[in-house]
XYZ file of C-alpha atoms in Angstrom:
677
model
C -73.241 48.480 10.032
C -70.598 50.832 11.360
C -73.197 52.753 13.463
C -74.413 49.544 15.006
C -70.847 48.618 15.975
C -70.328 52.012 17.549
C -73.571 51.771 19.556
C -72.649 48.367 20.881
C -69.199 49.607 21.942
C -70.686 52.645 23.715
C -73.192 50.466 25.627
C -70.452 48.045 26.696
C -68.335 50.957 27.983
C -71.219 52.378 29.914
C -71.923 49.095 31.601
C -68.246 48.670 32.436
C -68.178 52.141 33.937
C -71.119 51.415 36.210
C -69.477 48.243 37.529
C -66.111 49.856 38.329
C -65.931 51.043 42.004
C -64.430 54.363 42.971
C -60.714 53.971 43.462
C -58.648 56.529 45.296
C -55.458 57.155 43.266
C -52.202 56.182 44.986
C -49.774 58.884 45.895
C -47.266 59.143 43.053
C -44.303 61.495 42.970
C -44.037 63.438 39.717
C -40.824 64.562 38.047
C -40.885 67.757 40.275
C -41.052 65.755 43.460
C -44.711 66.704 44.244
C -47.190 63.985 45.145
C -49.923 63.742 42.520
C -52.560 63.059 45.087
C -51.799 66.330 46.945
C -51.847 68.284 43.666
C -55.263 66.967 42.786
C -56.602 67.791 46.249
C -55.278 71.301 46.024
C -57.112 71.788 42.735
C -60.576 71.221 44.283
C -62.466 68.310 45.740
C -64.900 68.012 42.844
C -62.205 67.276 40.380
C -60.614 64.722 42.560
C -63.793 62.873 43.318
C -64.890 62.734 39.653
C -61.601 61.314 38.175
C -62.309 57.618 38.909
C -65.712 57.559 37.248
C -66.186 60.044 34.425
C -62.552 60.268 33.246
C -62.055 56.514 33.107
C -65.218 56.220 31.026
C -63.977 59.024 28.799
C -60.594 57.372 28.190
C -62.233 54.031 27.285
C -64.446 55.843 24.787
C -61.441 57.551 23.234
C -59.514 54.250 22.921
C -62.479 52.475 21.505
C -63.042 55.136 18.871
C -59.387 55.135 17.909
C -59.469 51.362 17.539
C -62.496 51.407 15.266
C -61.272 54.230 13.063
C -57.751 52.684 12.877
C -59.286 49.451 11.593
C -61.352 51.347 9.024
C -58.256 53.258 7.926
C -56.157 50.164 7.608
C -58.744 48.214 5.612
C -60.301 50.882 3.463
C -57.278 53.095 2.917
C -54.892 50.068 2.513
C -52.358 51.455 4.982
C -51.110 47.913 5.638
C -50.509 45.140 3.000
C -52.162 42.213 4.800
C -51.212 39.733 2.060
C -47.567 40.687 2.574
C -47.778 40.371 6.352
C -49.567 37.054 6.241
C -47.115 35.783 3.638
C -44.173 36.527 5.908
C -45.863 34.959 8.863
C -46.469 31.832 6.854
C -42.709 31.248 6.919
C -43.128 30.466 10.634
C -46.077 28.122 9.988
C -44.195 25.181 11.538
C -47.090 22.760 11.740
C -48.394 23.358 8.228
C -51.952 24.405 9.128
C -51.771 27.635 7.150
C -51.402 30.141 9.953
C -49.065 31.180 12.738
C -50.333 30.271 16.168
C -49.271 28.943 19.592
C -48.554 25.479 18.176
C -46.217 27.032 15.620
C -44.414 28.824 18.377
C -43.956 25.584 20.285
C -42.344 23.948 17.278
C -40.029 26.914 16.642
C -38.998 26.972 20.321
C -38.211 23.216 20.239
C -40.994 22.279 22.701
C -42.829 20.248 20.059
C -41.578 18.166 17.116
C -42.280 19.332 13.532
C -44.949 17.145 11.862
C -43.652 14.539 9.374
C -46.053 15.740 6.703
C -44.447 19.165 6.732
C -40.948 17.635 6.465
C -42.061 15.732 3.392
C -43.640 18.812 1.939
C -40.414 20.787 2.425
C -38.394 17.940 0.811
C -40.623 18.091 -2.267
C -40.217 21.862 -2.400
C -36.414 21.495 -2.119
C -36.435 18.890 -4.868
C -38.341 21.256 -7.136
C -35.958 24.102 -6.368
C -32.959 21.867 -6.979
C -34.359 20.793 -10.380
C -34.977 24.385 -11.398
C -31.454 25.472 -10.380
C -29.614 22.391 -11.647
C -26.972 24.167 -13.810
C -25.969 26.251 -10.778
C -25.888 23.270 -8.363
C -23.333 21.486 -10.552
C -20.860 24.251 -9.859
C -21.342 24.415 -6.103
C -18.154 23.661 -4.173
C -18.579 21.158 -1.412
C -17.910 22.497 2.083
C -16.539 20.548 5.003
C -19.989 20.222 6.632
C -21.936 19.477 3.457
C -25.661 19.023 3.081
C -27.801 16.131 4.123
C -27.724 14.898 0.542
C -23.966 15.044 0.520
C -23.813 12.901 3.633
C -26.102 10.262 2.288
C -24.480 10.107 -1.133
C -20.798 10.511 -0.502
C -19.246 7.078 -0.123
C -16.129 8.710 1.191
C -17.786 9.210 4.579
C -18.315 5.498 5.084
C -15.742 3.870 7.339
C -16.499 0.063 7.559
C -15.676 -1.875 10.655
C -15.065 -5.556 11.181
C -17.380 -8.056 9.516
C -17.446 -11.795 10.034
C -16.596 -12.357 13.687
C -17.442 -10.998 17.118
C -15.494 -8.006 18.381
C -12.031 -8.735 19.753
C -9.546 -6.949 21.877
C -7.054 -4.228 20.744
C -5.746 -4.486 17.228
C -7.062 -8.039 16.878
C -10.379 -6.579 15.927
C -8.861 -4.758 12.944
C -6.190 -7.276 12.055
C -8.268 -10.478 12.384
C -11.301 -9.071 10.592
C -9.564 -7.000 7.897
C -6.808 -9.535 7.124
C -3.077 -9.388 7.502
C -0.615 -8.714 4.691
C 2.941 -9.891 5.157
C 5.684 -7.745 3.611
C 9.314 -8.689 3.991
C 11.454 -5.573 4.364
C 10.030 -3.620 1.426
C 7.993 -5.926 -0.792
C 4.227 -6.536 -0.550
C 2.867 -10.059 -0.377
C -0.887 -10.223 -0.422
C -1.596 -13.049 1.997
C -4.728 -11.648 3.569
C -6.268 -13.832 6.215
C -9.963 -14.014 5.168
C -12.222 -14.821 8.031
C -15.596 -16.338 7.205
C -18.122 -17.094 9.904
C -15.486 -16.908 12.653
C -13.096 -19.262 10.887
C -9.676 -17.826 10.108
C -7.587 -19.069 7.268
C -3.940 -19.234 8.534
C -1.214 -17.408 6.693
C 1.730 -19.165 5.167
C 5.011 -19.172 7.138
C 6.876 -15.930 7.396
C 10.570 -15.703 7.989
C 12.363 -14.034 10.912
C 12.443 -10.241 11.526
C 10.108 -9.494 8.599
C 8.411 -6.150 8.389
C 4.725 -7.076 8.124
C 2.293 -4.975 6.215
C -1.495 -5.157 6.361
C -3.830 -4.047 3.651
C -5.509 -1.706 6.109
C -2.263 0.163 6.594
C -2.082 1.094 2.932
C -5.619 2.449 3.123
C -6.162 3.264 6.769
C -8.999 0.876 6.184
C -9.342 -1.199 3.037
C -10.555 1.150 0.357
C -9.707 3.949 -1.980
C -7.537 6.981 -1.539
C -10.579 9.268 -1.320
C -12.046 7.011 1.366
C -8.873 7.541 3.350
C -9.230 11.289 2.968
C -12.788 11.387 4.311
C -14.216 10.992 7.803
C -15.436 13.406 10.451
C -14.263 16.917 9.825
C -13.557 17.530 13.511
C -11.114 14.573 13.470
C -9.083 15.907 10.555
C -6.223 18.393 10.442
C -6.882 21.853 8.980
C -4.930 21.204 5.760
C -7.121 18.128 5.118
C -10.271 20.265 5.495
C -8.963 22.718 2.973
C -8.354 19.858 0.585
C -11.892 18.656 0.984
C -13.244 22.124 0.475
C -11.993 22.001 -3.111
C -13.882 18.861 -3.973
C -17.121 19.195 -5.913
C -20.312 17.811 -4.632
C -20.986 14.376 -6.153
C -23.988 14.252 -8.498
C -25.636 10.899 -7.900
C -29.228 11.475 -9.107
C -30.219 11.335 -12.782
C -33.071 13.389 -14.185
C -35.753 10.852 -13.301
C -34.444 10.206 -9.788
C -34.873 13.881 -8.911
C -38.657 13.304 -9.195
C -38.444 10.604 -6.510
C -35.819 12.312 -4.341
C -38.266 12.530 -1.446
C -38.713 8.728 -1.371
C -34.930 8.128 -1.681
C -34.277 10.603 1.112
C -36.771 8.927 3.391
C -35.069 5.504 2.926
C -31.632 7.123 3.314
C -32.629 8.746 6.591
C -33.471 5.326 8.004
C -29.944 4.158 7.048
C -28.320 7.207 8.524
C -30.207 6.727 11.799
C -28.915 3.139 12.069
C -32.240 1.509 11.255
C -30.463 -0.672 8.721
C -32.990 -3.483 8.546
C -35.759 -0.947 7.802
C -33.504 0.815 5.306
C -32.822 -2.441 3.421
C -36.557 -3.051 3.149
C -37.255 0.547 2.111
C -34.625 0.535 -0.596
C -35.681 -2.921 -1.749
C -39.177 -1.594 -2.220
C -37.839 1.337 -4.220
C -35.770 -1.032 -6.385
C -38.940 -3.053 -7.127
C -40.851 0.104 -8.004
C -38.006 1.679 -9.945
C -35.837 -1.195 -11.208
C -33.841 1.043 -13.603
C -32.903 3.541 -10.890
C -29.147 3.332 -10.165
C -29.425 5.519 -7.085
C -32.137 3.259 -5.483
C -29.948 0.237 -6.089
C -26.842 1.986 -4.799
C -28.828 2.933 -1.674
C -29.845 -0.694 -1.260
C -26.176 -1.786 -1.551
C -25.139 0.748 1.134
C -27.951 -0.458 3.452
C -26.934 -4.127 2.889
C -23.301 -3.162 3.589
C -24.342 -1.506 6.884
C -26.453 -4.519 7.802
C -23.508 -6.818 7.093
C -21.416 -4.792 9.463
C -24.130 -4.887 12.106
C -24.594 -8.686 11.738
C -20.912 -9.299 11.177
C -21.992 -11.414 8.225
C -19.813 -11.972 5.206
C -22.803 -13.498 3.398
C -24.704 -10.245 3.680
C -21.558 -8.368 2.547
C -21.464 -10.581 -0.516
C -25.029 -9.541 -1.316
C -23.933 -5.889 -1.081
C -21.121 -6.535 -3.488
C -23.528 -7.929 -6.072
C -25.841 -4.990 -5.551
C -22.982 -2.496 -6.018
C -22.089 -4.148 -9.285
C -25.736 -4.045 -10.481
C -26.011 -0.350 -9.630
C -22.865 0.535 -11.573
C -24.088 -1.327 -14.681
C -27.534 0.232 -14.962
C -28.162 2.666 -17.827
C -28.534 6.374 -16.962
C -26.255 6.055 -13.927
C -24.383 9.350 -13.423
C -20.584 9.242 -13.705
C -20.291 10.193 -10.012
C -22.553 7.334 -9.013
C -20.573 4.820 -11.130
C -17.331 6.048 -9.536
C -18.733 5.923 -5.984
C -20.293 2.499 -6.462
C -17.237 0.793 -7.950
C -14.867 2.398 -5.438
C -17.065 1.131 -2.621
C -17.125 -2.316 -4.190
C -13.310 -2.432 -4.507
C -12.989 -1.305 -0.938
C -15.204 -4.043 0.379
C -13.527 -6.649 -1.810
C -10.204 -5.757 -0.198
C -11.882 -5.981 3.135
C -12.781 -9.607 2.440
C -9.299 -10.309 1.223
C -10.397 -10.643 -2.390
C -7.435 -8.671 -3.681
C -7.617 -9.830 -7.267
C -11.303 -9.009 -7.480
C -10.615 -5.567 -6.061
C -7.832 -5.170 -8.676
C -10.228 -5.983 -11.477
C -12.728 -3.441 -10.144
C -10.131 -0.706 -9.900
C -8.846 -1.466 -13.391
C -12.359 -0.985 -14.673
C -12.579 2.314 -12.814
C -9.328 3.581 -14.342
C -10.600 2.618 -17.800
C -13.744 4.656 -17.275
C -11.982 7.618 -15.583
C -8.474 7.621 -17.115
C -7.726 11.172 -15.917
C -8.426 10.482 -12.271
C -5.013 10.332 -10.590
C -6.416 9.193 -7.244
C -7.903 6.101 -8.896
C -4.528 5.308 -10.539
C -2.930 5.582 -7.124
C -5.409 3.121 -5.723
C -4.805 0.771 -8.636
C -1.080 0.898 -7.743
C -1.888 -0.159 -4.180
C -4.015 -3.027 -5.452
C -1.114 -4.338 -7.507
C 1.126 -4.101 -4.434
C -1.399 -6.024 -2.370
C -1.100 -9.049 -4.624
C 2.690 -8.797 -4.765
C 2.785 -7.421 -8.288
C 5.404 -4.737 -7.669
C 6.266 -4.536 -11.329
C 2.812 -3.455 -12.367
C 2.533 -1.140 -9.381
C 5.755 0.509 -10.377
C 4.436 1.067 -13.909
C 1.256 2.711 -12.544
C 3.159 5.059 -10.310
C 5.504 6.009 -13.096
C 2.415 6.937 -15.150
C 1.084 9.055 -12.247
C 4.345 10.868 -11.741
C 4.598 11.595 -15.455
C 1.350 13.582 -15.352
C 1.516 14.687 -11.683
C 5.269 14.974 -10.714
C 4.461 16.414 -7.245
C 1.971 13.813 -6.232
C 3.173 12.742 -2.725
C 1.104 9.557 -2.537
C 2.692 8.242 -5.776
C 6.137 9.277 -4.614
C 6.140 7.432 -1.260
C 4.818 4.260 -2.912
C 7.289 4.510 -5.775
C 10.083 5.022 -3.318
C 8.853 2.022 -1.376
C 9.051 -0.156 -4.470
C 12.537 1.083 -5.319
C 13.728 0.158 -1.887
C 12.206 -3.309 -2.227
C 14.340 -3.659 -5.312
C 17.320 -2.797 -3.140
C 17.775 0.481 -4.981
C 18.421 2.160 -1.682
C 19.912 5.471 -2.839
C 17.324 5.951 -5.557
C 14.452 5.390 -3.110
C 15.416 8.078 -0.672
C 14.364 11.181 -2.523
C 10.985 9.736 -3.448
C 10.279 8.621 0.118
C 11.523 11.908 1.580
C 9.747 14.203 -0.886
C 6.529 12.248 -0.559
C 6.565 12.489 3.233
C 7.434 16.185 3.129
C 4.494 16.851 0.750
C 1.995 16.041 3.505
C -0.391 14.774 0.873
C -3.262 12.485 2.001
C -2.063 8.880 2.349
C 1.554 9.702 2.948
C 1.588 9.960 6.741
C 2.143 6.264 7.294
C 4.573 4.604 9.737
C 6.022 2.326 7.075
C 7.210 5.171 4.920
C 8.998 6.758 7.891
C 10.373 3.363 8.716
C 11.739 2.641 5.275
C 13.081 6.121 4.683
C 15.023 5.897 8.015
C 16.210 2.404 7.116
C 17.439 3.529 3.704
C 19.296 6.462 5.188
C 20.895 4.185 7.779
C 22.111 1.835 5.101
C 23.669 4.815 3.283
C 25.447 5.845 6.526
C 23.284 8.952 6.901
C 22.575 9.814 10.562
C 19.575 11.940 9.543
C 17.689 8.639 9.706
C 16.973 9.269 13.339
C 15.441 12.622 12.513
C 12.833 10.784 10.483
C 12.386 8.139 13.185
C 11.853 11.002 15.644
C 9.273 12.561 13.302
C 7.567 9.226 12.977
C 7.484 8.931 16.750
C 5.991 12.481 17.113
C 3.326 11.536 14.572
C 2.366 8.560 16.703
C 3.670 5.807 14.475
C 6.453 4.595 16.693
C 6.485 4.033 20.464
C 9.942 5.730 20.517
C 12.837 6.415 18.246
C 14.310 2.999 19.213
C 11.097 0.980 19.374
C 9.605 1.100 15.869
C 7.359 -1.953 15.624
C 4.085 -1.243 13.852
C 1.743 -3.930 15.376
C 1.532 -3.199 19.044
C -0.596 -3.555 22.205
C -0.601 -0.356 24.203
C 0.637 -0.239 27.734
C 3.048 -3.180 27.706
C 6.304 -2.833 29.581
C 8.956 -1.587 27.142
C 12.658 -2.240 27.729
C 15.313 -3.547 25.344
C 16.931 -6.177 27.541
C 15.199 -8.585 29.971
C 16.294 -10.982 32.698
C 14.661 -14.410 33.118
C 13.172 -13.179 36.367
C 11.629 -10.140 34.586
C 9.796 -12.385 32.161
C 8.417 -14.771 34.726
C 9.420 -17.660 32.368
C 12.086 -19.041 34.687
C 11.105 -22.688 34.211
C 11.463 -22.371 30.388
C 14.818 -20.642 30.668
C 16.133 -23.348 33.083
C 14.912 -26.138 30.760
C 16.759 -24.560 27.772
C 19.961 -24.017 29.708
C 19.944 -27.501 31.347
C 19.450 -29.207 27.968
C 21.436 -26.981 25.691
C 23.834 -29.754 24.593
C 20.979 -31.986 23.566
C 19.490 -29.099 21.593
C 22.911 -28.361 20.055
C 23.591 -31.919 19.020
C 20.248 -32.181 17.181
C 20.870 -28.870 15.438
C 24.331 -30.014 14.266
C 22.808 -33.253 12.945
C 20.580 -31.261 10.483
C 23.149 -28.677 9.466
C 24.346 -30.713 6.483
C 23.499 -28.484 3.506
C 22.382 -31.474 1.464
C 19.268 -31.851 3.627
C 18.046 -28.358 2.794
C 16.635 -27.886 6.262
C 18.536 -24.659 6.849
C 17.341 -21.978 4.354
C 18.962 -18.601 3.685
C 17.570 -15.518 5.274
C 15.559 -13.773 2.537
C 14.410 -10.574 4.246
C 17.052 -8.243 2.848
C 18.431 -7.635 6.346
C 22.033 -8.565 5.539
C 24.577 -6.113 4.381
C 26.916 -9.051 3.645
C 27.593 -12.643 4.637
C 25.521 -15.855 5.007
C 22.733 -16.459 7.467
C 20.629 -19.629 7.545
C 17.587 -20.698 9.581
C 15.723 -23.901 10.378
C 12.163 -23.238 11.682
C 10.286 -25.521 14.121
C 7.279 -23.405 15.050
C 5.743 -20.565 13.136
C 2.725 -18.432 14.184
C 1.938 -20.737 17.078
C 1.962 -23.903 14.911
C 4.538 -26.563 14.049
C 6.294 -25.873 10.767
C 5.468 -28.922 8.665
C 7.527 -32.078 9.564
C 10.502 -30.198 10.966
C 10.132 -31.660 14.468
C 10.704 -35.143 13.023
C 14.379 -34.171 12.518
C 14.834 -32.824 16.045
C 12.359 -34.767 18.221
C 14.106 -34.242 21.568
C 14.265 -30.446 21.135
C 10.580 -30.315 20.207
C 9.691 -32.590 23.104
C 11.369 -30.202 25.539
C 9.236 -27.280 24.332
C 5.885 -28.961 24.105
C 4.903 -28.044 27.681
C 5.591 -24.336 27.271
C 2.545 -22.732 25.517
C 4.070 -19.274 26.095
C 6.529 -20.304 23.366
C 4.808 -22.891 21.163
C 1.544 -20.941 21.252
C 3.084 -17.548 20.466
C 1.262 -16.621 17.299
C 3.443 -13.604 16.799
C 6.718 -15.418 16.951
C 8.855 -18.317 15.834
C 11.033 -21.094 17.293
C 14.091 -21.885 15.088
C 17.776 -22.504 14.805
C 19.945 -19.763 13.355
C 23.443 -20.196 11.936
C 25.580 -17.274 10.853
C 28.837 -17.608 8.933
C 31.974 -15.411 9.430
C 31.945 -12.022 7.746
C 28.186 -11.418 8.159
C 26.650 -8.104 9.175
C 22.900 -7.629 9.774
C 21.614 -4.064 9.256
C 19.978 -2.285 12.186
C 16.275 -3.332 12.127
C 13.271 -3.960 14.333
C 10.809 -6.739 14.676
C 7.097 -6.263 13.810
C 5.419 -6.271 17.230
C 5.865 -5.476 20.909
C 3.790 -8.522 21.824
C 6.724 -10.880 22.126
C 10.184 -11.263 23.656
C 13.045 -13.108 21.974
C 15.264 -15.669 23.741
C 18.665 -16.576 22.238
C 20.248 -19.795 23.550
C 23.956 -20.020 22.681
C 24.838 -23.388 21.106
C 28.111 -22.867 19.217
C 29.745 -19.451 19.969
C 33.244 -18.504 18.792
C 35.320 -16.914 21.551
C 35.424 -13.469 19.882
C 33.882 -11.564 17.045
C 30.194 -12.278 17.622
C 28.016 -9.599 19.197
C 24.507 -8.145 19.238
C 23.391 -4.573 19.880
C 19.949 -3.700 21.116
C 19.441 0.135 21.304
C 22.824 1.381 22.599
C 23.661 -1.745 24.626
C 25.914 -4.326 23.001
C 26.301 -7.869 24.359
C 27.770 -11.238 23.341
C 26.323 -14.820 23.474
C 27.608 -17.618 25.704
C 27.233 -21.278 25.113
C 24.485 -22.757 27.283
C 23.201 -19.333 28.342
C 19.991 -17.465 27.361
C 19.914 -13.818 26.289
C 16.477 -12.170 26.303
C 15.595 -8.946 24.465
C 12.655 -7.180 22.990
C 13.223 -7.300 19.242
C 10.738 -4.473 18.611
C 13.659 -2.232 19.611
C 16.373 -1.530 17.045
C 19.046 -4.254 17.050
C 22.090 -5.102 14.927
C 24.329 -8.176 14.617
C 28.022 -8.700 13.699
C 29.747 -12.028 13.015
C 33.469 -11.290 12.573
C 34.740 -14.609 14.047
C 36.694 -17.236 12.114
C 33.950 -19.933 12.389
C 30.142 -20.218 12.298
C 27.863 -19.083 15.137
C 24.861 -21.277 15.995
C 22.033 -20.248 18.361
C 18.522 -21.423 19.188
C 15.794 -18.687 18.963
C 12.609 -19.038 21.063
C 9.974 -16.266 20.945
C 7.552 -16.016 23.899
C 4.476 -13.900 24.542
C 5.114 -10.622 26.349
C 4.414 -11.587 29.971
C 1.947 -8.728 30.509
C -0.508 -9.970 27.820
C -3.654 -11.523 29.233
C -4.754 -14.986 28.318
C -7.614 -13.490 26.293
C -5.242 -11.305 24.318
C -2.972 -14.278 23.568
C -5.982 -16.169 22.213
C -7.410 -13.371 20.152
C -4.360 -11.455 18.766
C -3.930 -12.188 15.072
C -0.869 -14.168 13.922
C 2.273 -12.593 12.622
């Protein structure tokens, strides 16, 4: 056999030699600077003429013989371990056909996509490896990037958007869809506006100069503390990333589910790619095949949740809530899956304004995981959202008893103390909580209330905290500290009628001020109960009463029946009567009254004060560092999102008429779509 191969090689070389024409070698300079052609010529013509024929043939023969004997040596003498070489090359078998060829190279270079069958095969292999190394995997520390399984399983990464209505402008999208929570200067009142199929449920009346609080501001979006801590790594500060590094990878698959991990991963990939309709169908199929699989049902709930967001459908979100509950109650659900599922359910219940339902879900979570401080913190927030400050206070006391340095618990506990008017006691908790830098503490309200508490104690360091809040992006400036704003609006403390463009309204008020005054005086009799005390904890001392005609762009009950002429004058001014972020009301202040420095909730309105009964001296109002006085029959206009303060040191009452109007730079669309305050 070997002799036959040699004879064939010799014959082929002979034929090749006959077909090659004589080629005169080119002149090449050798390392000594002598041309090779000249050197050959000097050595004799016979040698030169025979080089192209005989020597070429000789070299081919030598190479051929070397190749044959090398092959024999490699195979027979086992100089190379072919199995080892082929095994290593198989690692680059990108198309799964068992060898490494041109098609594999194309895949590795990104010219061609890897076949789906190979991806599935690798997923199975990964699943097998994971099952074999399970005890080790449990101890793996989660990194900031995580694995694909981390991404698909970790509920913390989910950040729901609005559901229920089409997209709206600016903060209306978040406020109108997520609900608004009114809080009056330090107490939570869970009055979330639930919007179902584009129909908003109006909030109850809110008194003047309140400090509004939305549920989304306690959670950065409705949800748990861990949800707040998650998100894209590139969008988070370095200290947050270090915090996440310490968290263990959630274990969501039980023993059986690891055998179907490839199928779960395939459905999860559809969801991650935004193919939510297909993902719902894929997970629904898995649920039918494996009805006792908590992970399959949890995946279905996540897909339904995503579909609800895409469709902006509360009905679909309700289905997701049911599926979350089912997943958490199935036997053999891992503790991590139970926790993730119930946290997600509570988050979405808050999103829909179902605060008491969310509270019940979080109470169940705390019962199952009593050592989880983060869950206790979330439970405290849930109590605050329904106005149960007493229960929230008890929860945070429990947290601080076991975790005295927990910044999240500190700021919320300080907030509660301040709502109880325990000003001095609240300061160290608010201050220490903010200084901790813990997740969930960097919130404008906590800077706001710490500064306010310090001001009330006569401590000028309040402005240091206002400045810090401004630097953190919570306040437009040290003076302008409203929390519900539209970016880009003209910001100045005092305005002239010409600046506002509402000259006709101002002239109407000033021309008819006596008519407005007389109607106000007719209802000031305390026995009628039309004037109610200010209840926003804004007074240091004194008496301050109000009688509201319009609230959030709507008439306040039957109030206009008592002052029909005044209401009739205003009917044709929608910039005032339609201002959903303002009020129209009478305000009476008795001698000896002082109103603490404070700010209104939004930069979307301007406030007009028409003087009705003004004592000659002793009554003044400061906005920023500019102090002015009222005049009977004249209108003062200021932006109450800037800090302002009031003194009434006269010997008789002061009566004014307050008319809030839309900021003149807001578009008609914004006026229609901004959520009420």
